[in-house]
Amino acid sequence: MTTRTPTQEQIRGAWDAVAARFDEFATPETMRVAEEIVRRADVGPGTRLLDVAAGSGALAIPAARRGAQVTAVDIAPTMIGRLRARARAERLSSLEGLVMDGLALDLADDTFDVSVSLNGVSVFPDISGGLAEMVRVTRPGGRVVVGAFGPLPRVEFITFVMGAAQAAVPGFTPLPADPPPPPFQVADPGVFRERLARAGLAGVSVEPVTWELRISSATHLWNVFTSSNPIGARLVAGLTPQQRTDVVQVLDGMLRERSGGGPGAVLHAEINIGTGTA
């Protein structure tokens, strides 16, 4: 079976389709690890920061709260609409949201002090092109910081759902391991370092951090999984209502086992933070 690389229009449509639920369920959870990336990037008042594939603002919002002059771009107009709404609600006038393709940034060379992307450029079919654009628009001596998932087995909000679906639905096909889906294409730190260096960055480092997801219930976990990426939504799209109910019931048991009886639990996901100097 051959897998065709999606067009940019298809990618835009897929992310637009999940944007409302992404903003509701994924962005609040993602903000916790995003705040760690912003801290590590030493973002402060006056920092000119670009957030590529920004979604609805999980990283851009914390950066603007710290006083940075933030330009946040995403290919999906609905995502940018949600980001702008979040910025207005917090009166963050230093945050600008723009609809833009991360593979062809309509931005001048050497513009930003820091360019960042959290589970954004790392899901691009052409990650090399996305990284090259981030480097291009970052001033010499500025930093490029990219957060990307570590190995799939260490991302529990996905492995829990995959395990529950396999237990509840005979013949369910989980995410492939070889080759892995796009969000895991740089899960290996060595591969990640190589990609960053090839993009022209110096002093490259890749460090793992643990993202803690505070899951309140099996339904909450299902919502986080199915809204966080179009891949997850497509994977379970063919399940019947009864099968979905069965999967959530298994998830409930898994979460209660983890928490010692309660309906919710803290799940962990490994995020590798790659950093280099332009």
PDB file of C-alpha atoms in Angstrom:
ATOM      1  CA  MET A   1       0.000   0.000   0.000  1.00  0.00           C
ATOM      2  CA  THR A   2       1.325   3.454  -0.883  1.00  0.00           C
ATOM      3  CA  THR A   3       0.789   6.475   1.319  1.00  0.00           C
ATOM      4  CA  ARG A   4       0.436   9.771  -0.497  1.00  0.00           C
ATOM      5  CA  THR A   5       1.781  12.919   1.069  1.00  0.00           C
ATOM      6  CA  PRO A   6      -1.183  15.214   1.744  1.00  0.00           C
ATOM      7  CA  THR A   7      -1.381  18.560  -0.013  1.00  0.00           C
ATOM      8  CA  GLN A   8      -1.204  21.786   1.966  1.00  0.00           C
ATOM      9  CA  GLU A   9      -4.905  22.321   1.246  1.00  0.00           C
ATOM     10  CA  GLN A  10      -5.714  18.907   2.706  1.00  0.00           C
ATOM     11  CA  ILE A  11      -3.595  19.655   5.763  1.00  0.00           C
ATOM     12  CA  ARG A  12      -5.326  23.006   6.242  1.00  0.00           C
ATOM     13  CA  GLY A  13      -8.742  21.384   5.994  1.00  0.00           C
ATOM     14  CA  ALA A  14      -7.878  18.601   8.428  1.00  0.00           C
ATOM     15  CA  TRP A  15      -6.664  20.994  11.109  1.00  0.00           C
ATOM     16  CA  ASP A  16      -9.581  23.373  10.552  1.00  0.00           C
ATOM     17  CA  ALA A  17     -11.916  20.438  11.132  1.00  0.00           C
ATOM     18  CA  VAL A  18     -10.501  19.685  14.588  1.00  0.00           C
ATOM     19  CA  ALA A  19      -9.732  23.301  15.600  1.00  0.00           C
ATOM     20  CA  ALA A  20     -12.714  23.898  17.896  1.00  0.00           C
ATOM     21  CA  ARG A  21     -12.180  20.693  19.870  1.00  0.00           C
ATOM     22  CA  PHE A  22      -8.392  21.158  19.773  1.00  0.00           C
ATOM     23  CA  ASP A  23      -8.827  24.567  21.407  1.00  0.00           C
ATOM     24  CA  GLU A  24     -11.155  23.127  24.046  1.00  0.00           C
ATOM     25  CA  PHE A  25      -9.282  19.954  24.966  1.00  0.00           C
ATOM     26  CA  ALA A  26      -5.698  19.980  23.661  1.00  0.00           C
ATOM     27  CA  THR A  27      -4.579  23.581  24.125  1.00  0.00           C
ATOM     28  CA  PRO A  28      -5.191  23.789  27.904  1.00  0.00           C
ATOM     29  CA  GLU A  29      -3.180  20.601  28.473  1.00  0.00           C
ATOM     30  CA  THR A  30      -0.417  21.649  26.082  1.00  0.00           C
ATOM     31  CA  MET A  31       0.106  24.985  27.819  1.00  0.00           C
ATOM     32  CA  ARG A  32       1.869  23.289  30.731  1.00  0.00           C
ATOM     33  CA  VAL A  33       4.706  21.898  28.647  1.00  0.00           C
ATOM     34  CA  ALA A  34       4.696  25.043  26.485  1.00  0.00           C
ATOM     35  CA  GLU A  35       5.404  27.165  29.543  1.00  0.00           C
ATOM     36  CA  GLU A  36       8.506  25.046  30.190  1.00  0.00           C
ATOM     37  CA  ILE A  37       9.726  25.618  26.641  1.00  0.00           C
ATOM     38  CA  VAL A  38       9.149  29.364  26.933  1.00  0.00           C
ATOM     39  CA  ARG A  39      11.092  29.394  30.185  1.00  0.00           C
ATOM     40  CA  ARG A  40      14.000  27.458  28.674  1.00  0.00           C
ATOM     41  CA  ALA A  41      14.093  29.859  25.729  1.00  0.00           C
ATOM     42  CA  ASP A  42      14.597  32.732  28.204  1.00  0.00           C
ATOM     43  CA  VAL A  43      11.712  34.665  26.705  1.00  0.00           C
ATOM     44  CA  GLY A  44      11.062  38.037  28.320  1.00  0.00           C
ATOM     45  CA  PRO A  45       9.930  41.614  27.673  1.00  0.00           C
ATOM     46  CA  GLY A  46      10.875  42.740  24.194  1.00  0.00           C
ATOM     47  CA  THR A  47      11.816  39.307  22.848  1.00  0.00           C
ATOM     48  CA  ARG A  48      10.758  39.061  19.212  1.00  0.00           C
ATOM     49  CA  LEU A  49       9.300  35.560  19.052  1.00  0.00           C
ATOM     50  CA  LEU A  50       7.821  33.540  16.221  1.00  0.00           C
ATOM     51  CA  ASP A  51       5.596  30.530  16.934  1.00  0.00           C
ATOM     52  CA  VAL A  52       5.240  28.253  13.893  1.00  0.00           C
ATOM     53  CA  ALA A  53       2.180  26.000  13.593  1.00  0.00           C
ATOM     54  CA  ALA A  54       0.905  27.733  16.699  1.00  0.00           C
ATOM     55  CA  GLY A  55      -2.511  26.088  16.882  1.00  0.00           C
ATOM     56  CA  SER A  56      -4.793  28.124  19.115  1.00  0.00           C
ATOM     57  CA  GLY A  57      -1.982  29.566  21.210  1.00  0.00           C
ATOM     58  CA  ALA A  58      -0.714  27.014  23.722  1.00  0.00           C
ATOM     59  CA  LEU A  59       2.815  28.427  23.443  1.00  0.00           C
ATOM     60  CA  ALA A  60       2.175  31.883  22.003  1.00  0.00           C
ATOM     61  CA  ILE A  61      -0.094  32.882  24.901  1.00  0.00           C
ATOM     62  CA  PRO A  62       2.483  32.085  27.659  1.00  0.00           C
ATOM     63  CA  ALA A  63       5.190  33.867  25.644  1.00  0.00           C
ATOM     64  CA  ALA A  64       3.044  36.990  25.319  1.00  0.00           C
ATOM     65  CA  ARG A  65       2.250  36.855  29.031  1.00  0.00           C
ATOM     66  CA  ARG A  66       6.001  37.176  29.660  1.00  0.00           C
ATOM     67  CA  GLY A  67       6.126  40.363  27.592  1.00  0.00           C
ATOM     68  CA  ALA A  68       7.425  38.988  24.297  1.00  0.00           C
ATOM     69  CA  GLN A  69       6.419  40.496  20.965  1.00  0.00           C
ATOM     70  CA  VAL A  70       4.838  37.383  19.499  1.00  0.00           C
ATOM     71  CA  THR A  71       3.972  36.532  15.915  1.00  0.00           C
ATOM     72  CA  ALA A  72       2.027  33.268  15.821  1.00  0.00           C
ATOM     73  CA  VAL A  73       1.347  31.565  12.485  1.00  0.00           C
ATOM     74  CA  ASP A  74      -0.728  28.547  11.504  1.00  0.00           C
ATOM     75  CA  ILE A  75      -1.990  27.151   8.216  1.00  0.00           C
ATOM     76  CA  ALA A  76      -5.536  26.697   9.589  1.00  0.00           C
ATOM     77  CA  PRO A  77      -7.655  29.881   9.707  1.00  0.00           C
ATOM     78  CA  THR A  78      -9.913  28.494  12.432  1.00  0.00           C
ATOM     79  CA  MET A  79      -6.914  27.869  14.669  1.00  0.00           C
ATOM     80  CA  ILE A  80      -5.768  31.465  14.229  1.00  0.00           C
ATOM     81  CA  GLY A  81      -9.284  32.689  14.923  1.00  0.00           C
ATOM     82  CA  ARG A  82      -9.267  30.793  18.223  1.00  0.00           C
ATOM     83  CA  LEU A  83      -5.793  32.115  19.058  1.00  0.00           C
ATOM     84  CA  ARG A  84      -6.874  35.694  18.429  1.00  0.00           C
ATOM     85  CA  ALA A  85      -9.915  35.168  20.656  1.00  0.00           C
ATOM     86  CA  ARG A  86      -7.674  33.914  23.471  1.00  0.00           C
ATOM     87  CA  ALA A  87      -5.373  36.925  23.039  1.00  0.00           C
ATOM     88  CA  ARG A  88      -8.302  39.349  23.159  1.00  0.00           C
ATOM     89  CA  ALA A  89      -9.700  37.694  26.267  1.00  0.00           C
ATOM     90  CA  GLU A  90      -6.372  38.238  28.059  1.00  0.00           C
ATOM     91  CA  ARG A  91      -5.761  41.666  26.477  1.00  0.00           C
ATOM     92  CA  LEU A  92      -2.451  40.508  25.051  1.00  0.00           C
ATOM     93  CA  SER A  93      -1.864  43.278  22.530  1.00  0.00           C
ATOM     94  CA  SER A  94       1.692  42.078  21.851  1.00  0.00           C
ATOM     95  CA  LEU A  95       0.424  38.861  20.210  1.00  0.00           C
ATOM     96  CA  GLU A  96      -0.345  38.836  16.490  1.00  0.00           C
ATOM     97  CA  GLY A  97      -1.934  35.792  14.866  1.00  0.00           C
ATOM     98  CA  LEU A  98      -1.486  35.245  11.117  1.00  0.00           C
ATOM     99  CA  VAL A  99      -2.728  32.547   8.744  1.00  0.00           C
ATOM    100  CA  MET A 100       0.443  31.315   7.077  1.00  0.00           C
ATOM    101  CA  ASP A 101       2.038  28.180   5.688  1.00  0.00           C
ATOM    102  CA  GLY A 102       5.049  27.189   7.790  1.00  0.00           C
ATOM    103  CA  LEU A 103       6.789  25.905   4.660  1.00  0.00           C
ATOM    104  CA  ALA A 104       6.609  29.333   3.002  1.00  0.00           C
ATOM    105  CA  LEU A 105       6.698  32.008   5.692  1.00  0.00           C
ATOM    106  CA  ASP A 106       5.773  35.443   4.367  1.00  0.00           C
ATOM    107  CA  LEU A 107       8.266  36.990   6.770  1.00  0.00           C
ATOM    108  CA  ALA A 108      11.589  38.749   6.265  1.00  0.00           C
ATOM    109  CA  ASP A 109      14.952  37.118   6.891  1.00  0.00           C
ATOM    110  CA  ASP A 110      16.623  37.637  10.287  1.00  0.00           C
ATOM    111  CA  THR A 111      13.481  39.052  11.933  1.00  0.00           C
ATOM    112  CA  PHE A 112      13.118  37.151  15.217  1.00  0.00           C
ATOM    113  CA  ASP A 113      15.219  36.637  18.331  1.00  0.00           C
ATOM    114  CA  VAL A 114      13.591  33.259  18.982  1.00  0.00           C
ATOM    115  CA  SER A 115      11.614  30.960  16.685  1.00  0.00           C
ATOM    116  CA  VAL A 116       9.708  28.147  18.357  1.00  0.00           C
ATOM    117  CA  SER A 117       7.388  25.306  17.439  1.00  0.00           C
ATOM    118  CA  LEU A 118       5.743  22.747  19.718  1.00  0.00           C
ATOM    119  CA  ASN A 119       4.461  19.618  17.970  1.00  0.00           C
ATOM    120  CA  GLY A 120       4.127  21.851  14.957  1.00  0.00           C
ATOM    121  CA  VAL A 121       6.977  21.806  12.443  1.00  0.00           C
ATOM    122  CA  SER A 122       7.751  18.288  13.695  1.00  0.00           C
ATOM    123  CA  VAL A 123       4.474  17.017  12.190  1.00  0.00           C
ATOM    124  CA  PHE A 124       5.135  18.572   8.768  1.00  0.00           C
ATOM    125  CA  PRO A 125       5.562  16.054   5.951  1.00  0.00           C
ATOM    126  CA  ASP A 126       8.555  18.211   4.950  1.00  0.00           C
ATOM    127  CA  ILE A 127      10.141  18.855   8.323  1.00  0.00           C
ATOM    128  CA  SER A 128      13.418  19.914   6.697  1.00  0.00           C
ATOM    129  CA  GLY A 129      11.646  22.669   4.792  1.00  0.00           C
ATOM    130  CA  GLY A 130       9.873  23.849   7.930  1.00  0.00           C
ATOM    131  CA  LEU A 131      13.098  23.987   9.938  1.00  0.00           C
ATOM    132  CA  ALA A 132      14.877  25.828   7.124  1.00  0.00           C
ATOM    133  CA  GLU A 133      12.178  28.500   7.163  1.00  0.00           C
ATOM    134  CA  MET A 134      12.475  28.892  10.943  1.00  0.00           C
ATOM    135  CA  VAL A 135      16.232  29.350  10.623  1.00  0.00           C
ATOM    136  CA  ARG A 136      15.850  31.824   7.760  1.00  0.00           C
ATOM    137  CA  VAL A 137      13.648  34.218   9.721  1.00  0.00           C
ATOM    138  CA  THR A 138      15.737  34.013  12.929  1.00  0.00           C
ATOM    139  CA  ARG A 139      18.487  36.589  13.325  1.00  0.00           C
ATOM    140  CA  PRO A 140      22.120  35.423  13.454  1.00  0.00           C
ATOM    141  CA  GLY A 141      22.804  34.396  17.035  1.00  0.00           C
ATOM    142  CA  GLY A 142      19.109  33.928  17.745  1.00  0.00           C
ATOM    143  CA  ARG A 143      17.627  30.646  18.922  1.00  0.00           C
ATOM    144  CA  VAL A 144      15.422  28.056  17.313  1.00  0.00           C
ATOM    145  CA  VAL A 145      13.541  25.831  19.774  1.00  0.00           C
ATOM    146  CA  VAL A 146      11.429  22.866  18.672  1.00  0.00           C
ATOM    147  CA  GLY A 147       9.400  20.576  20.918  1.00  0.00           C
ATOM    148  CA  ALA A 148       8.533  17.150  19.496  1.00  0.00           C
ATOM    149  CA  PHE A 149       7.195  13.879  20.839  1.00  0.00           C
ATOM    150  CA  GLY A 150       9.630  11.259  22.065  1.00  0.00           C
ATOM    151  CA  PRO A 151       9.007   7.577  21.257  1.00  0.00           C
ATOM    152  CA  LEU A 152       5.360   6.559  20.926  1.00  0.00           C
ATOM    153  CA  PRO A 153       5.496   4.049  23.840  1.00  0.00           C
ATOM    154  CA  ARG A 154       6.373   6.972  26.142  1.00  0.00           C
ATOM    155  CA  VAL A 155       3.323   9.045  25.187  1.00  0.00           C
ATOM    156  CA  GLU A 156       0.682   7.642  27.488  1.00  0.00           C
ATOM    157  CA  PHE A 157      -2.389   9.564  26.364  1.00  0.00           C
ATOM    158  CA  ILE A 158      -1.965   7.808  23.021  1.00  0.00           C
ATOM    159  CA  THR A 159      -0.870   4.371  24.266  1.00  0.00           C
ATOM    160  CA  PHE A 160      -3.761   4.222  26.740  1.00  0.00           C
ATOM    161  CA  VAL A 161      -6.328   4.833  23.983  1.00  0.00           C
ATOM    162  CA  MET A 162      -4.591   2.420  21.602  1.00  0.00           C
ATOM    163  CA  GLY A 163      -4.517  -0.284  24.271  1.00  0.00           C
ATOM    164  CA  ALA A 164      -8.156   0.246  25.194  1.00  0.00           C
ATOM    165  CA  ALA A 165      -9.252   0.159  21.558  1.00  0.00           C
ATOM    166  CA  GLN A 166      -7.353  -3.065  20.901  1.00  0.00           C
ATOM    167  CA  ALA A 167      -8.926  -4.627  23.990  1.00  0.00           C
ATOM    168  CA  ALA A 168     -12.459  -3.507  23.183  1.00  0.00           C
ATOM    169  CA  VAL A 169     -12.589  -3.745  19.383  1.00  0.00           C
ATOM    170  CA  PRO A 170     -11.500  -7.018  17.724  1.00  0.00           C
ATOM    171  CA  GLY A 171      -9.192  -6.345  14.803  1.00  0.00           C
ATOM    172  CA  PHE A 172      -8.568  -2.686  15.678  1.00  0.00           C
ATOM    173  CA  THR A 173      -5.398  -1.449  13.962  1.00  0.00           C
ATOM    174  CA  PRO A 174      -3.290   0.882  16.133  1.00  0.00           C
ATOM    175  CA  LEU A 175      -0.859   3.528  14.946  1.00  0.00           C
ATOM    176  CA  PRO A 176       1.996   2.012  12.933  1.00  0.00           C
ATOM    177  CA  ALA A 177       5.463   1.755  14.439  1.00  0.00           C
ATOM    178  CA  ASP A 178       7.496   1.494  11.233  1.00  0.00           C
ATOM    179  CA  PRO A 179       7.391   3.989   9.753  1.00  0.00           C
ATOM    180  CA  PRO A 180       5.874   5.990  12.607  1.00  0.00           C
ATOM    181  CA  PRO A 181       3.222   8.632  11.934  1.00  0.00           C
ATOM    182  CA  PRO A 182       4.492  12.191  11.304  1.00  0.00           C
ATOM    183  CA  PRO A 183       4.329  13.388  14.949  1.00  0.00           C
ATOM    184  CA  PHE A 184       7.010  10.790  15.789  1.00  0.00           C
ATOM    185  CA  GLN A 185       9.372  11.263  12.860  1.00  0.00           C
ATOM    186  CA  VAL A 186      12.069  12.827  15.080  1.00  0.00           C
ATOM    187  CA  ALA A 187      11.314  10.804  18.235  1.00  0.00           C
ATOM    188  CA  ASP A 188      14.882   9.491  18.178  1.00  0.00           C
ATOM    189  CA  PRO A 189      17.138  12.205  19.691  1.00  0.00           C
ATOM    190  CA  GLY A 190      19.943  11.378  17.271  1.00  0.00           C
ATOM    191  CA  VAL A 191      17.675  11.851  14.263  1.00  0.00           C
ATOM    192  CA  PHE A 192      16.318  15.050  15.808  1.00  0.00           C
ATOM    193  CA  ARG A 193      19.816  16.484  16.343  1.00  0.00           C
ATOM    194  CA  GLU A 194      20.769  15.632  12.772  1.00  0.00           C
ATOM    195  CA  ARG A 195      17.710  17.385  11.348  1.00  0.00           C
ATOM    196  CA  LEU A 196      18.407  20.521  13.383  1.00  0.00           C
ATOM    197  CA  ALA A 197      22.067  20.583  12.370  1.00  0.00           C
ATOM    198  CA  ARG A 198      21.208  20.054   8.693  1.00  0.00           C
ATOM    199  CA  ALA A 199      18.917  23.078   8.896  1.00  0.00           C
ATOM    200  CA  GLY A 200      21.991  25.176   9.653  1.00  0.00           C
ATOM    201  CA  LEU A 201      21.816  25.449  13.427  1.00  0.00           C
ATOM    202  CA  ALA A 202      24.914  25.472  15.624  1.00  0.00           C
ATOM    203  CA  GLY A 203      25.308  24.243  19.193  1.00  0.00           C
ATOM    204  CA  VAL A 204      22.415  21.827  18.796  1.00  0.00           C
ATOM    205  CA  SER A 205      21.080  20.022  21.869  1.00  0.00           C
ATOM    206  CA  VAL A 206      18.096  17.738  22.426  1.00  0.00           C
ATOM    207  CA  GLU A 207      16.788  17.249  25.960  1.00  0.00           C
ATOM    208  CA  PRO A 208      13.744  15.253  27.103  1.00  0.00           C
ATOM    209  CA  VAL A 209      11.119  16.690  29.441  1.00  0.00           C
ATOM    210  CA  THR A 210       8.044  15.005  30.863  1.00  0.00           C
ATOM    211  CA  TRP A 211       4.687  16.506  29.966  1.00  0.00           C
ATOM    212  CA  GLU A 212       2.095  15.749  32.634  1.00  0.00           C
ATOM    213  CA  LEU A 213      -1.483  15.564  31.395  1.00  0.00           C
ATOM    214  CA  ARG A 214      -4.081  15.891  34.140  1.00  0.00           C
ATOM    215  CA  ILE A 215      -6.840  13.660  32.858  1.00  0.00           C
ATOM    216  CA  SER A 216     -10.120  13.984  34.767  1.00  0.00           C
ATOM    217  CA  SER A 217     -11.992  11.008  33.304  1.00  0.00           C
ATOM    218  CA  ALA A 218     -12.037   8.450  30.514  1.00  0.00           C
ATOM    219  CA  THR A 219     -14.246  10.748  28.449  1.00  0.00           C
ATOM    220  CA  HIS A 220     -11.777  13.582  28.938  1.00  0.00           C
ATOM    221  CA  LEU A 221      -8.934  11.341  27.734  1.00  0.00           C
ATOM    222  CA  TRP A 222     -10.955  10.295  24.688  1.00  0.00           C
ATOM    223  CA  ASN A 223     -11.580  13.963  23.881  1.00  0.00           C
ATOM    224  CA  VAL A 224      -7.915  14.914  24.255  1.00  0.00           C
ATOM    225  CA  PHE A 225      -6.835  12.056  21.999  1.00  0.00           C
ATOM    226  CA  THR A 226      -9.410  12.631  19.267  1.00  0.00           C
ATOM    227  CA  SER A 227      -8.912  16.419  19.180  1.00  0.00           C
ATOM    228  CA  SER A 228      -5.118  16.683  19.450  1.00  0.00           C
ATOM    229  CA  ASN A 229      -4.320  15.655  15.859  1.00  0.00           C
ATOM    230  CA  PRO A 230      -6.366  14.731  12.769  1.00  0.00           C
ATOM    231  CA  ILE A 231      -4.545  11.374  12.732  1.00  0.00           C
ATOM    232  CA  GLY A 232      -6.149  10.352  16.023  1.00  0.00           C
ATOM    233  CA  ALA A 233      -9.571  11.494  14.888  1.00  0.00           C
ATOM    234  CA  ARG A 234      -9.283   9.484  11.657  1.00  0.00           C
ATOM    235  CA  LEU A 235      -8.021   6.398  13.468  1.00  0.00           C
ATOM    236  CA  VAL A 236     -11.227   5.990  15.462  1.00  0.00           C
ATOM    237  CA  ALA A 237     -13.635   7.522  12.952  1.00  0.00           C
ATOM    238  CA  GLY A 238     -14.859   4.106  11.833  1.00  0.00           C
ATOM    239  CA  LEU A 239     -15.852   2.891  15.295  1.00  0.00           C
ATOM    240  CA  THR A 240     -19.558   2.444  15.974  1.00  0.00           C
ATOM    241  CA  PRO A 241     -21.170   4.320  18.888  1.00  0.00           C
ATOM    242  CA  GLN A 242     -21.201   1.072  20.882  1.00  0.00           C
ATOM    243  CA  GLN A 243     -17.527   0.450  20.161  1.00  0.00           C
ATOM    244  CA  ARG A 244     -16.658   3.956  21.316  1.00  0.00           C
ATOM    245  CA  THR A 245     -18.615   3.349  24.500  1.00  0.00           C
ATOM    246  CA  ASP A 246     -16.741   0.097  25.025  1.00  0.00           C
ATOM    247  CA  VAL A 247     -13.360   1.798  24.506  1.00  0.00           C
ATOM    248  CA  VAL A 248     -14.202   4.534  27.002  1.00  0.00           C
ATOM    249  CA  GLN A 249     -15.300   1.885  29.522  1.00  0.00           C
ATOM    250  CA  VAL A 250     -11.931   0.129  29.204  1.00  0.00           C
ATOM    251  CA  LEU A 251     -10.166   3.480  29.542  1.00  0.00           C
ATOM    252  CA  ASP A 252     -12.092   4.117  32.740  1.00  0.00           C
ATOM    253  CA  GLY A 253     -10.728   0.910  34.211  1.00  0.00           C
ATOM    254  CA  MET A 254      -7.176   1.772  33.101  1.00  0.00           C
ATOM    255  CA  LEU A 255      -7.334   5.227  34.655  1.00  0.00           C
ATOM    256  CA  ARG A 256      -8.770   3.903  37.910  1.00  0.00           C
ATOM    257  CA  GLU A 257      -5.974   1.342  38.075  1.00  0.00           C
ATOM    258  CA  ARG A 258      -3.403   4.095  37.567  1.00  0.00           C
ATOM    259  CA  SER A 259      -4.944   6.440  40.137  1.00  0.00           C
ATOM    260  CA  GLY A 260      -5.816   3.860  42.777  1.00  0.00           C
ATOM    261  CA  GLY A 261      -9.556   4.039  42.262  1.00  0.00           C
ATOM    262  CA  GLY A 262     -10.358   7.551  41.095  1.00  0.00           C
ATOM    263  CA  PRO A 263     -11.817   8.345  37.654  1.00  0.00           C
ATOM    264  CA  GLY A 264      -8.889  10.546  36.639  1.00  0.00           C
ATOM    265  CA  ALA A 265      -5.118  10.210  36.595  1.00  0.00           C
ATOM    266  CA  VAL A 266      -1.925  11.980  35.578  1.00  0.00           C
ATOM    267  CA  LEU A 267      -0.540  10.597  32.322  1.00  0.00           C
ATOM    268  CA  HIS A 268       2.952  11.267  31.060  1.00  0.00           C
ATOM    269  CA  ALA A 269       4.305  12.085  27.623  1.00  0.00           C
ATOM    270  CA  GLU A 270       7.954  12.479  26.703  1.00  0.00           C
ATOM    271  CA  ILE A 271       8.717  15.653  24.777  1.00  0.00           C
ATOM    272  CA  ASN A 272      12.170  16.238  23.320  1.00  0.00           C
ATOM    273  CA  ILE A 273      13.197  19.891  23.229  1.00  0.00           C
ATOM    274  CA  GLY A 274      15.635  20.601  20.428  1.00  0.00           C
ATOM    275  CA  THR A 275      17.567  23.869  20.559  1.00  0.00           C
ATOM    276  CA  GLY A 276      20.143  25.479  18.285  1.00  0.00           C
ATOM    277  CA  THR A 277      21.642  28.843  17.386  1.00  0.00           C
ATOM    278  CA  ALA A 278      20.998  30.415  13.999  1.00  0.00           C
TER     279      ALA A 278
END
